[in-house]
Amino acid sequence: MQTLRKRLTCLYTCTTGLILLLVMAAFLAASVREARQAQKDQFQLVWNSLSARFQSSNAFSHGFLAQTETDYQMILHIRENGTPFLYPGAWTPMTDREVLIQRARDCAEAEGVFMDQPPVSSSTSSSSLMVIPGDQKDRYYARILVAATRQGVRSICAVSYLPPIRYVLGRIIVELCLLAVLGIACLWLASWKFVGWSLKPVEESQKKQAQFIAAASHELRSPLAVLRSAVSAMSISPQKKDTLLPLMDSECVRMARLVDDMLLLASADARTWSLKRETVDMDTLLLELFEAFQPACREKGISLCLELPDQALPTVSGDPQRLRQILLVLLDNAAAFTPSGKSIWICAQVREKKRELALQVINEGRSIPQEARPYIFDRFYQADPSRSRKQHFGLGLSIARELAELHHGSISLEDDPQGRTCFMVVLPWMES
């Protein structure tokens, strides 16, 4: 189970972690797009301001150009009639300024925009947004504007540094990596707890299965041991056959009963236990049960009482043989633990509001200890660990509970004010 828990934890952590990483990757991709768009928007904003000033004013001071280059990491190159404006530049890019300007001019000329030639069809012409590569794996945005003047032609070239996205999103990337590590660690812990909680019923089932096998083996060993001893005794002393054969027959009957009970429970687990449903007259069923069980109680010196309400009991939809089996299990247990001179009651109550029929089997025998009550419906459970009562295997109440649930009812051990043992079977009754 520990190996299975580790494997499932790894599986859940990997699958959920992969989903988490995909979500973070999608978020990072969106952040990259937003950062690129922000860079583009910033360049366009500065370019619009420069082009507007370029077309409305003939004066560009060194101070303005230097401030603009420094603030936006740009290269500004102005030419008039083929002569560059005498400005050395205030910002030094990774690639030589002249190289970048020439590359921008080459890209613009490929679009038909020439810095030293006036526009043909209009007063101004402008290149599109260009991405210029540098010599150090650096990249730049660039645009060129050419305007016709009375003196000839003026042009401006703007080249803006495009920082690598890892610098722009450096903090976000670090935070995402930390979140991914922390998230995967939390997923591992949560998966470990969740898998442990999920496997708990499986562990309990395995434990119960082991207990079931151990108890079944114990119960089967006893009759087999008796049969082997009887066979051995008969082989030594054949004259004892008449004495040993009844003993062997009783042990075979006991073992067959145990196997039948185990098969019934196996059918219940496999949901193949079918009922022959019909309308059952509960007054008739209880009276027949009382008459059938009274001789056995009289033989043990036990008084068996039947208490029914004055009005007829409602009918129940179910299998009469299985309903009788439920009550026989309860009566058999009651008779086994009720001493001579005491009484057993079979009672019936009609619950009008809930439309239920409550059947009770009450006995004055030894009460069931409080610590044993949560386990009395478990298979092969016996409050007596020595299992001295060979007529009981600890399966009767389990079978009775399965049968009650098949009839959409329930069975429980109720507290009795007088300290008696009271088992209650609750069944839904049919509409009249």
Coordinates of C-alpha atoms in Angstrom, one line a residue:
M1 CA 0.0 0.0 0.0
Q2 CA 2.9 2.4 0.7
T3 CA 4.3 1.7 -2.8
L4 CA 0.9 2.3 -4.3
R5 CA 0.5 5.5 -2.3
K6 CA 3.9 6.8 -3.5
R7 CA 3.1 6.0 -7.1
L8 CA -0.3 7.6 -7.0
T9 CA 1.1 10.6 -5.3
C10 CA 3.8 10.9 -8.0
L11 CA 1.1 10.5 -10.7
Y12 CA -1.2 13.1 -9.2
T13 CA 1.6 15.5 -8.6
C14 CA 3.0 15.1 -12.1
T15 CA -0.4 15.4 -13.9
T16 CA -1.5 18.4 -11.7
G17 CA 1.9 19.9 -11.8
L18 CA 1.9 19.7 -15.6
I19 CA -1.4 21.4 -15.7
L20 CA 0.0 24.1 -13.4
L21 CA 3.1 24.5 -15.5
L22 CA 0.9 24.8 -18.7
V23 CA -1.2 27.5 -17.0
M24 CA 1.9 29.4 -16.0
A25 CA 3.4 29.0 -19.4
A26 CA 0.2 30.4 -20.9
F27 CA 0.3 33.3 -18.5
L28 CA 4.0 33.9 -19.3
A29 CA 3.3 33.8 -23.0
A30 CA 0.5 36.3 -22.5
S31 CA 2.8 38.5 -20.4
V32 CA 5.4 38.3 -23.2
R33 CA 2.9 39.5 -25.7
E34 CA 1.7 42.3 -23.5
A35 CA 5.3 43.3 -22.9
R36 CA 6.1 43.3 -26.6
Q37 CA 3.0 45.3 -27.3
A38 CA 3.9 47.8 -24.5
Q39 CA 7.3 48.3 -26.1
K40 CA 5.7 48.8 -29.5
D41 CA 3.2 51.2 -28.1
Q42 CA 5.8 53.2 -26.3
F43 CA 7.9 53.5 -29.4
Q44 CA 4.9 54.5 -31.4
L45 CA 4.0 57.2 -28.9
V46 CA 7.5 58.7 -28.9
W47 CA 7.6 58.4 -32.7
N48 CA 4.3 60.2 -33.1
S49 CA 5.5 63.0 -30.9
L50 CA 8.8 63.3 -32.8
S51 CA 7.1 63.2 -36.2
A52 CA 4.6 65.9 -35.2
R53 CA 7.4 68.1 -33.9
F54 CA 9.5 67.3 -37.0
Q55 CA 6.8 68.5 -39.4
S56 CA 5.7 71.6 -37.4
S57 CA 9.1 72.9 -36.3
N58 CA 12.5 73.3 -37.9
A59 CA 14.4 73.5 -34.7
F60 CA 15.7 70.5 -32.8
S61 CA 18.1 71.5 -30.0
H62 CA 20.9 69.2 -28.9
G63 CA 19.4 69.3 -25.4
F64 CA 16.0 67.9 -26.6
L65 CA 17.7 65.2 -28.7
A66 CA 20.0 64.2 -25.9
Q67 CA 17.1 64.1 -23.4
T68 CA 14.9 62.0 -25.7
E69 CA 17.7 59.6 -26.5
T70 CA 18.6 59.1 -22.8
D71 CA 15.0 58.7 -21.6
Y72 CA 14.0 56.2 -24.3
Q73 CA 17.3 54.6 -25.3
M74 CA 17.0 55.9 -28.8
I75 CA 19.2 57.0 -31.7
L76 CA 17.9 60.1 -33.5
H77 CA 19.4 60.9 -36.9
I78 CA 18.2 64.0 -38.8
R79 CA 19.3 64.9 -42.4
E80 CA 18.5 67.9 -44.6
N81 CA 19.2 67.8 -48.3
G82 CA 21.6 64.9 -47.7
T83 CA 23.5 66.6 -44.9
P84 CA 23.3 65.0 -41.4
F85 CA 22.5 67.2 -38.5
L86 CA 25.7 67.8 -36.5
Y87 CA 24.8 65.8 -33.3
P88 CA 27.2 63.3 -31.8
G89 CA 24.5 61.4 -29.8
A90 CA 23.8 61.1 -26.1
W91 CA 23.2 57.3 -25.8
T92 CA 25.6 54.6 -26.9
P93 CA 23.9 51.4 -28.1
M94 CA 25.5 47.9 -28.2
T95 CA 26.0 48.1 -31.9
D96 CA 27.6 51.2 -33.6
R97 CA 25.2 54.0 -34.2
E98 CA 26.1 54.5 -37.9
V99 CA 25.7 50.7 -38.5
L100 CA 22.2 50.8 -37.1
I101 CA 21.2 54.0 -39.0
Q102 CA 22.5 52.5 -42.3
R103 CA 20.5 49.3 -41.7
A104 CA 17.4 51.3 -41.0
R105 CA 17.9 53.2 -44.2
D106 CA 18.4 50.0 -46.1
C107 CA 15.1 48.6 -44.8
A108 CA 13.3 51.8 -45.6
E109 CA 14.7 52.0 -49.1
A110 CA 13.4 48.4 -49.6
E111 CA 10.0 49.9 -48.9
G112 CA 10.6 52.9 -51.3
V113 CA 11.4 55.5 -48.7
F114 CA 14.7 57.4 -49.3
M115 CA 16.0 59.8 -46.7
D116 CA 17.7 62.1 -49.3
Q117 CA 14.9 62.1 -51.9
P118 CA 11.7 64.0 -51.6
P119 CA 8.4 62.0 -51.6
V120 CA 6.9 61.6 -55.0
S121 CA 3.1 61.6 -54.5
S122 CA 2.7 63.5 -51.2
S123 CA 4.5 66.0 -49.0
T124 CA 5.7 63.3 -46.6
S125 CA 6.4 59.6 -46.7
S126 CA 7.1 57.2 -43.8
S127 CA 8.4 53.7 -43.4
S128 CA 6.5 51.0 -41.5
L129 CA 7.7 49.9 -38.1
M130 CA 10.9 48.0 -38.7
V131 CA 12.9 45.6 -36.5
I132 CA 16.6 46.1 -37.0
P133 CA 19.1 43.4 -35.8
G134 CA 22.3 44.5 -34.0
D135 CA 25.7 42.8 -33.9
Q136 CA 25.4 41.6 -30.3
K137 CA 22.1 39.8 -30.6
D138 CA 20.4 43.1 -29.8
R139 CA 17.4 44.3 -31.6
Y140 CA 15.8 47.7 -32.3
Y141 CA 12.6 49.3 -33.5
A142 CA 13.1 51.8 -36.3
R143 CA 11.1 54.2 -38.5
I144 CA 12.0 56.9 -41.0
L145 CA 10.0 60.0 -42.0
V146 CA 10.8 62.0 -45.1
A147 CA 9.3 65.5 -45.7
A148 CA 9.5 67.8 -48.7
T149 CA 10.4 71.5 -47.9
R150 CA 10.9 74.7 -49.8
Q151 CA 14.6 74.2 -49.6
G152 CA 14.5 70.5 -50.6
V153 CA 14.1 67.5 -48.3
R154 CA 14.3 66.8 -44.6
S155 CA 14.3 63.4 -43.0
I156 CA 14.5 61.9 -39.5
C157 CA 15.4 58.3 -38.5
A158 CA 14.5 57.0 -35.0
V159 CA 16.1 53.8 -33.8
S160 CA 14.9 52.5 -30.3
Y161 CA 16.6 49.8 -28.3
L162 CA 14.4 46.7 -27.8
P163 CA 15.4 45.1 -24.5
P164 CA 15.3 41.3 -24.3
I165 CA 12.1 40.0 -22.8
R166 CA 14.0 38.3 -20.0
Y167 CA 15.0 41.7 -18.7
V168 CA 11.6 43.2 -19.1
L169 CA 9.9 40.2 -17.4
G170 CA 12.8 39.2 -15.2
R171 CA 10.8 39.7 -11.9
I172 CA 7.7 37.9 -13.2
I173 CA 9.8 35.0 -14.5
V174 CA 11.5 34.6 -11.1
E175 CA 8.2 34.8 -9.3
L176 CA 6.6 32.2 -11.6
C177 CA 9.5 29.8 -11.1
L178 CA 9.2 30.2 -7.3
L179 CA 5.5 29.7 -7.5
A180 CA 6.0 26.6 -9.7
V181 CA 8.4 25.1 -7.1
L182 CA 6.1 26.0 -4.2
G183 CA 3.0 24.9 -6.0
I184 CA 4.5 21.5 -6.9
A185 CA 5.7 21.1 -3.3
C186 CA 2.2 21.9 -2.1
L187 CA 0.7 19.5 -4.7
W188 CA 3.0 16.7 -3.4
L189 CA 1.8 17.2 0.2
A190 CA -1.8 17.6 -0.8
S191 CA -1.6 14.5 -3.1
W192 CA 0.1 12.5 -0.3
K193 CA -2.7 13.4 2.1
F194 CA -5.5 12.9 -0.5
V195 CA -4.1 9.6 -1.7
G196 CA -3.7 8.4 1.9
W197 CA -7.3 9.4 2.5
S198 CA -8.5 7.7 -0.7
L199 CA -6.6 4.5 0.0
K200 CA -7.9 4.3 3.6
P201 CA -11.1 2.3 2.6
V202 CA -8.9 0.0 0.5
E203 CA -6.6 -0.6 3.5
E204 CA -9.6 -1.2 5.7
S205 CA -11.1 -3.6 3.1
Q206 CA -7.8 -5.5 2.9
K207 CA -7.7 -5.7 6.7
K208 CA -11.3 -6.9 6.8
Q209 CA -10.5 -9.4 4.0
A210 CA -7.6 -10.8 5.9
Q211 CA -9.7 -11.0 9.1
F212 CA -12.5 -12.7 7.1
I213 CA -10.1 -15.3 5.7
A214 CA -8.5 -15.9 9.1
A215 CA -11.9 -16.3 10.7
A216 CA -13.3 -18.5 7.9
S217 CA -10.2 -20.7 8.1
H218 CA -10.6 -21.0 11.9
E219 CA -14.3 -21.9 11.5
L220 CA -13.6 -24.5 8.8
R221 CA -10.6 -26.0 10.6
S222 CA -12.8 -27.1 13.6
P223 CA -15.2 -29.4 11.7
L224 CA -12.4 -30.6 9.5
A225 CA -10.4 -31.6 12.5
V226 CA -13.4 -33.4 14.0
L227 CA -14.0 -35.3 10.7
R228 CA -10.3 -36.3 10.5
S229 CA -10.3 -37.5 14.1
A230 CA -13.5 -39.4 13.5
V231 CA -12.1 -41.0 10.3
S232 CA -8.9 -41.9 12.1
A233 CA -10.9 -43.4 15.0
M234 CA -13.1 -45.4 12.7
S235 CA -10.0 -46.8 10.9
I236 CA -8.6 -48.0 14.2
S237 CA -11.9 -49.1 15.8
P238 CA -14.6 -49.9 13.1
Q239 CA -17.0 -50.9 15.9
K240 CA -17.3 -47.2 16.9
K241 CA -18.9 -46.4 13.5
D242 CA -22.4 -46.0 14.9
T243 CA -21.2 -43.5 17.5
L244 CA -18.9 -41.5 15.2
L245 CA -21.2 -41.3 12.1
P246 CA -23.8 -38.9 13.7
L247 CA -20.9 -36.7 14.9
M248 CA -19.4 -36.6 11.4
D249 CA -22.8 -35.8 9.9
S250 CA -23.5 -32.9 12.4
E251 CA -20.0 -31.5 11.5
C252 CA -20.7 -31.8 7.8
V253 CA -24.1 -30.0 8.3
R254 CA -22.3 -27.3 10.3
M255 CA -19.6 -26.9 7.6
A256 CA -22.3 -26.8 4.8
R257 CA -24.2 -24.1 6.7
L258 CA -21.0 -22.0 7.0
V259 CA -20.3 -22.4 3.3
D260 CA -23.9 -21.5 2.4
D261 CA -23.6 -18.3 4.6
M262 CA -20.4 -17.3 3.0
L263 CA -21.9 -17.8 -0.5
L264 CA -24.8 -15.7 0.5
L265 CA -22.5 -12.9 1.6
A266 CA -20.4 -13.3 -1.6
S267 CA -23.6 -12.9 -3.6
A268 CA -24.5 -9.8 -1.7
D269 CA -21.1 -8.3 -2.3
A270 CA -21.4 -9.1 -6.1
R271 CA -24.9 -7.6 -6.2
T272 CA -26.2 -10.9 -7.6
W273 CA -28.5 -11.7 -4.7
S274 CA -32.0 -11.5 -6.1
L275 CA -35.3 -11.3 -4.2
K276 CA -38.6 -12.9 -5.2
R277 CA -40.7 -9.9 -4.3
E278 CA -44.4 -10.3 -3.5
T279 CA -46.9 -8.8 -1.2
V280 CA -46.2 -10.1 2.3
D281 CA -48.8 -10.2 5.1
M282 CA -46.7 -9.4 8.1
D283 CA -49.4 -10.5 10.6
T284 CA -49.3 -14.0 9.1
L285 CA -45.5 -14.1 8.8
L286 CA -45.0 -13.1 12.5
L287 CA -47.7 -15.6 13.7
E288 CA -46.1 -18.5 11.7
L289 CA -42.6 -17.5 12.9
F290 CA -43.9 -17.4 16.5
E291 CA -45.4 -20.9 16.2
A292 CA -42.4 -22.3 14.5
F293 CA -39.9 -21.0 17.1
Q294 CA -41.9 -21.6 20.2
P295 CA -41.0 -25.3 20.6
A296 CA -37.3 -24.5 20.6
C297 CA -37.8 -21.9 23.2
R298 CA -40.0 -24.1 25.4
E299 CA -37.3 -26.8 25.2
K300 CA -34.7 -24.3 26.7
G301 CA -37.2 -23.1 29.3
I302 CA -37.5 -19.7 27.6
S303 CA -40.8 -17.8 27.3
L304 CA -41.6 -16.5 23.8
C305 CA -44.1 -13.6 23.6
L306 CA -45.6 -12.0 20.5
E307 CA -47.0 -8.4 20.9
L308 CA -49.0 -7.0 17.9
P309 CA -51.1 -3.9 17.7
D310 CA -54.8 -4.1 17.6
Q311 CA -55.0 -3.1 14.0
A312 CA -53.7 -5.2 11.2
L313 CA -50.1 -4.6 10.2
P314 CA -49.5 -3.0 6.8
T315 CA -48.2 -5.2 4.0
V316 CA -44.6 -5.2 2.9
S317 CA -43.2 -5.7 -0.6
G318 CA -40.4 -8.3 -0.3
D319 CA -39.3 -12.0 -0.2
P320 CA -41.2 -13.7 2.6
Q321 CA -38.5 -16.4 3.0
R322 CA -35.8 -13.7 3.3
L323 CA -37.8 -11.7 5.8
R324 CA -38.4 -14.8 7.9
Q325 CA -34.6 -15.4 7.7
I326 CA -33.9 -12.0 9.2
L327 CA -36.1 -12.6 12.1
L328 CA -34.9 -16.2 12.6
V329 CA -31.3 -14.9 12.9
L330 CA -32.4 -12.4 15.6
L331 CA -34.5 -15.1 17.4
D332 CA -31.7 -17.6 17.2
N333 CA -29.2 -15.2 18.7
A334 CA -31.7 -14.2 21.4
A335 CA -32.3 -17.8 22.3
A336 CA -28.6 -18.5 22.5
F337 CA -27.9 -15.7 25.0
T338 CA -31.1 -15.9 27.0
P339 CA -30.9 -18.1 30.1
S340 CA -33.7 -20.5 31.2
G341 CA -36.6 -18.8 32.9
K342 CA -36.2 -15.6 31.0
S343 CA -38.3 -14.2 28.1
I344 CA -38.0 -13.2 24.4
W345 CA -40.4 -10.8 22.8
I346 CA -41.4 -10.2 19.2
C347 CA -43.0 -6.8 18.9
A348 CA -44.3 -4.8 15.9
Q349 CA -45.0 -1.0 15.7
V350 CA -46.4 1.0 12.8
R351 CA -44.9 4.4 12.2
E352 CA -47.5 6.3 10.3
K353 CA -45.6 9.5 9.6
K354 CA -42.5 7.7 8.2
R355 CA -44.7 4.9 6.6
E356 CA -42.4 2.3 8.3
L357 CA -42.9 -1.0 10.0
A358 CA -40.6 -1.5 13.0
L359 CA -40.1 -5.1 14.1
Q360 CA -38.3 -5.7 17.5
V361 CA -36.7 -8.9 18.9
I362 CA -36.1 -8.3 22.7
N363 CA -34.5 -10.7 25.1
E364 CA -33.6 -10.6 28.8
G365 CA -30.3 -12.3 28.4
R366 CA -26.8 -11.0 28.9
S367 CA -26.5 -7.5 27.3
I368 CA -24.0 -6.8 24.6
P369 CA -21.0 -4.8 25.9
Q370 CA -20.7 -1.2 24.7
E371 CA -17.3 -1.8 23.2
A372 CA -18.6 -4.6 21.1
R373 CA -21.7 -2.9 19.7
P374 CA -20.0 -1.1 16.8
Y375 CA -18.7 -4.4 15.4
I376 CA -21.7 -6.8 15.9
F377 CA -22.7 -6.6 12.3
D378 CA -19.2 -7.3 11.0
R379 CA -18.6 -10.7 9.5
F380 CA -17.3 -13.4 11.7
Y381 CA -17.3 -11.0 14.7
Q382 CA -18.1 -12.6 18.0
A383 CA -18.0 -10.8 21.4
D384 CA -16.6 -14.1 22.8
P385 CA -13.1 -14.3 21.4
S386 CA -12.8 -17.9 22.4
R387 CA -15.7 -18.8 19.9
S388 CA -16.9 -21.3 22.3
R389 CA -20.5 -21.3 20.8
K390 CA -20.0 -23.6 17.9
Q391 CA -23.6 -23.2 16.6
H392 CA -22.8 -19.6 15.7
F393 CA -20.2 -18.4 13.2
G394 CA -20.6 -14.6 13.5
L395 CA -22.3 -14.4 10.1
G396 CA -25.9 -14.2 11.0
L397 CA -26.2 -10.5 11.8
S398 CA -24.2 -9.7 8.7
I399 CA -26.6 -11.7 6.6
A400 CA -29.6 -10.1 8.3
R401 CA -28.2 -6.6 7.6
E402 CA -27.7 -7.4 3.9
L403 CA -31.2 -8.8 3.7
A404 CA -32.7 -5.7 5.4
E405 CA -30.9 -3.4 3.0
L406 CA -32.1 -5.4 0.0
H407 CA -35.6 -4.7 1.3
H408 CA -34.7 -1.0 1.5
G409 CA -34.8 -1.2 5.2
S410 CA -32.3 -1.3 8.1
I411 CA -31.4 -3.2 11.2
S412 CA -29.9 -1.8 14.4
L413 CA -29.2 -2.5 18.0
E414 CA -31.3 -0.2 20.1
D415 CA -31.0 0.8 23.8
D416 CA -33.7 -0.6 26.0
P417 CA -34.8 1.4 29.1
Q418 CA -35.0 -1.9 31.1
G419 CA -31.4 -3.0 30.1
R420 CA -32.6 -5.7 27.7
T421 CA -31.1 -6.5 24.3
C422 CA -33.3 -5.1 21.5
F423 CA -32.7 -5.6 17.8
M424 CA -34.9 -3.5 15.5
V425 CA -35.7 -4.1 11.9
V426 CA -37.3 -1.2 10.0
L427 CA -39.1 -1.9 6.7
P428 CA -41.0 0.5 4.4
W429 CA -44.6 -0.7 4.0
M430 CA -46.8 -0.6 0.9
E431 CA -49.5 1.8 0.1
S432 CA -52.9 0.4 0.8

